């Protein structure tokens, strides 16, 4: 067989392997992109849930009664001070 023809056959086999590997890599990348899209959607849902929880906490804080102010023993409001 002609050495040039043998060389071309070896090159053709290598190209076939590269084509197979490229096809495999494209498929794997496609799957990774799909999973990343799903993961991104889940993160968006978590963000919405956290926002709703924050809103509920804010509303609960608004509805909760204000704590009584602490009164110092040395201070009495003007209406309760003894008159001289």
mmCIF file of C-alpha atoms in Angstrom:
data_model
loop_
_atom_site.group_PDB
_atom_site.id
_atom_site.type_symbol
_atom_site.label_atom_id
_atom_site.label_comp_id
_atom_site.label_asym_id
_atom_site.label_seq_id
_atom_site.Cartn_x
_atom_site.Cartn_y
_atom_site.Cartn_z
ATOM 1 C CA UNK A 1 0.000 0.000 0.000
ATOM 2 C CA UNK A 2 1.120 3.516 -0.716
ATOM 3 C CA UNK A 3 2.657 5.300 2.355
ATOM 4 C CA UNK A 4 0.770 8.503 1.534
ATOM 5 C CA UNK A 5 -2.506 6.593 1.438
ATOM 6 C CA UNK A 6 -1.733 4.950 4.826
ATOM 7 C CA UNK A 7 -0.977 8.363 6.291
ATOM 8 C CA UNK A 8 -4.286 9.698 4.983
ATOM 9 C CA UNK A 9 -6.158 6.746 6.519
ATOM 10 C CA UNK A 10 -4.516 7.386 9.912
ATOM 11 C CA UNK A 11 -5.459 11.062 9.674
ATOM 12 C CA UNK A 12 -9.014 10.090 8.733
ATOM 13 C CA UNK A 13 -9.285 7.777 11.777
ATOM 14 C CA UNK A 14 -8.014 10.535 14.056
ATOM 15 C CA UNK A 15 -10.531 12.960 12.570
ATOM 16 C CA UNK A 16 -13.323 10.423 13.142
ATOM 17 C CA UNK A 17 -12.300 10.093 16.810
ATOM 18 C CA UNK A 18 -12.180 13.880 17.169
ATOM 19 C CA UNK A 19 -15.635 14.143 15.614
ATOM 20 C CA UNK A 20 -16.999 11.534 18.047
ATOM 21 C CA UNK A 21 -15.411 13.311 21.021
ATOM 22 C CA UNK A 22 -16.730 16.684 19.845
ATOM 23 C CA UNK A 23 -20.225 15.262 19.488
ATOM 24 C CA UNK A 24 -19.972 13.781 22.980
ATOM 25 C CA UNK A 25 -18.751 17.095 24.417
ATOM 26 C CA UNK A 26 -21.607 18.978 22.750
ATOM 27 C CA UNK A 27 -24.111 16.572 24.265
ATOM 28 C CA UNK A 28 -22.547 16.889 27.718
ATOM 29 C CA UNK A 29 -22.502 20.698 27.462
ATOM 30 C CA UNK A 30 -26.150 20.637 26.468
ATOM 31 C CA UNK A 31 -27.017 18.598 29.548
ATOM 32 C CA UNK A 32 -25.001 20.934 31.771
ATOM 33 C CA UNK A 33 -26.813 23.954 30.314
ATOM 34 C CA UNK A 34 -30.190 22.312 30.959
ATOM 35 C CA UNK A 35 -29.281 21.533 34.560
ATOM 36 C CA UNK A 36 -27.948 25.043 35.056
ATOM 37 C CA UNK A 37 -31.228 26.459 33.771
ATOM 38 C CA UNK A 38 -33.163 24.285 36.222
ATOM 39 C CA UNK A 39 -30.846 25.295 39.050
ATOM 40 C CA UNK A 40 -31.245 28.974 38.154
ATOM 41 C CA UNK A 41 -35.035 28.644 38.202
ATOM 42 C CA UNK A 42 -34.864 27.017 41.646
ATOM 43 C CA UNK A 43 -32.694 29.858 42.915
ATOM 44 C CA UNK A 44 -35.259 32.343 41.602
ATOM 45 C CA UNK A 45 -38.018 30.516 43.488
ATOM 46 C CA UNK A 46 -35.930 30.567 46.678
ATOM 47 C CA UNK A 47 -35.405 34.300 46.230
ATOM 48 C CA UNK A 48 -39.166 34.820 45.888
ATOM 49 C CA UNK A 49 -39.789 32.765 49.028
ATOM 50 C CA UNK A 50 -37.224 34.753 50.985
ATOM 51 C CA UNK A 51 -38.800 38.008 49.789
ATOM 52 C CA UNK A 52 -42.237 36.810 50.935
ATOM 53 C CA UNK A 53 -40.826 35.798 54.322
ATOM 54 C CA UNK A 54 -39.175 39.216 54.670
ATOM 55 C CA UNK A 55 -42.473 40.908 53.852
ATOM 56 C CA UNK A 56 -44.301 38.813 56.446
ATOM 57 C CA UNK A 57 -41.694 39.672 59.072
ATOM 58 C CA UNK A 58 -41.982 43.369 58.200
ATOM 59 C CA UNK A 59 -45.773 43.212 58.479
ATOM 60 C CA UNK A 60 -45.555 41.342 61.770
ATOM 61 C CA UNK A 61 -43.203 44.010 63.120
ATOM 62 C CA UNK A 62 -45.667 46.709 62.089
ATOM 63 C CA UNK A 63 -48.560 44.950 63.811
ATOM 64 C CA UNK A 64 -46.687 44.108 67.001
ATOM 65 C CA UNK A 65 -47.276 46.507 69.893
ATOM 66 C CA UNK A 66 -44.446 48.858 70.688
ATOM 67 C CA UNK A 67 -42.503 47.927 73.803
ATOM 68 C CA UNK A 68 -43.027 50.086 76.863
ATOM 69 C CA UNK A 69 -40.232 52.589 77.281
ATOM 70 C CA UNK A 70 -37.910 51.840 80.143
ATOM 71 C CA UNK A 71 -38.258 54.359 82.959
ATOM 72 C CA UNK A 72 -35.204 55.243 84.925
ATOM 73 C CA UNK A 73 -35.524 55.385 88.712
ATOM 74 C CA UNK A 74 -33.985 58.826 88.687
ATOM 75 C CA UNK A 75 -36.320 60.227 86.092
ATOM 76 C CA UNK A 76 -40.040 60.779 86.257
ATOM 77 C CA UNK A 77 -42.116 62.440 83.560
ATOM 78 C CA UNK A 78 -43.009 66.088 84.200
ATOM 79 C CA UNK A 79 -46.611 65.184 85.001
ATOM 80 C CA UNK A 80 -45.470 62.936 87.847
ATOM 81 C CA UNK A 81 -42.790 65.139 89.354
ATOM 82 C CA UNK A 82 -43.537 66.379 92.838
ATOM 83 C CA UNK A 83 -44.370 70.094 92.962
ATOM 84 C CA UNK A 84 -42.365 72.390 95.167
#
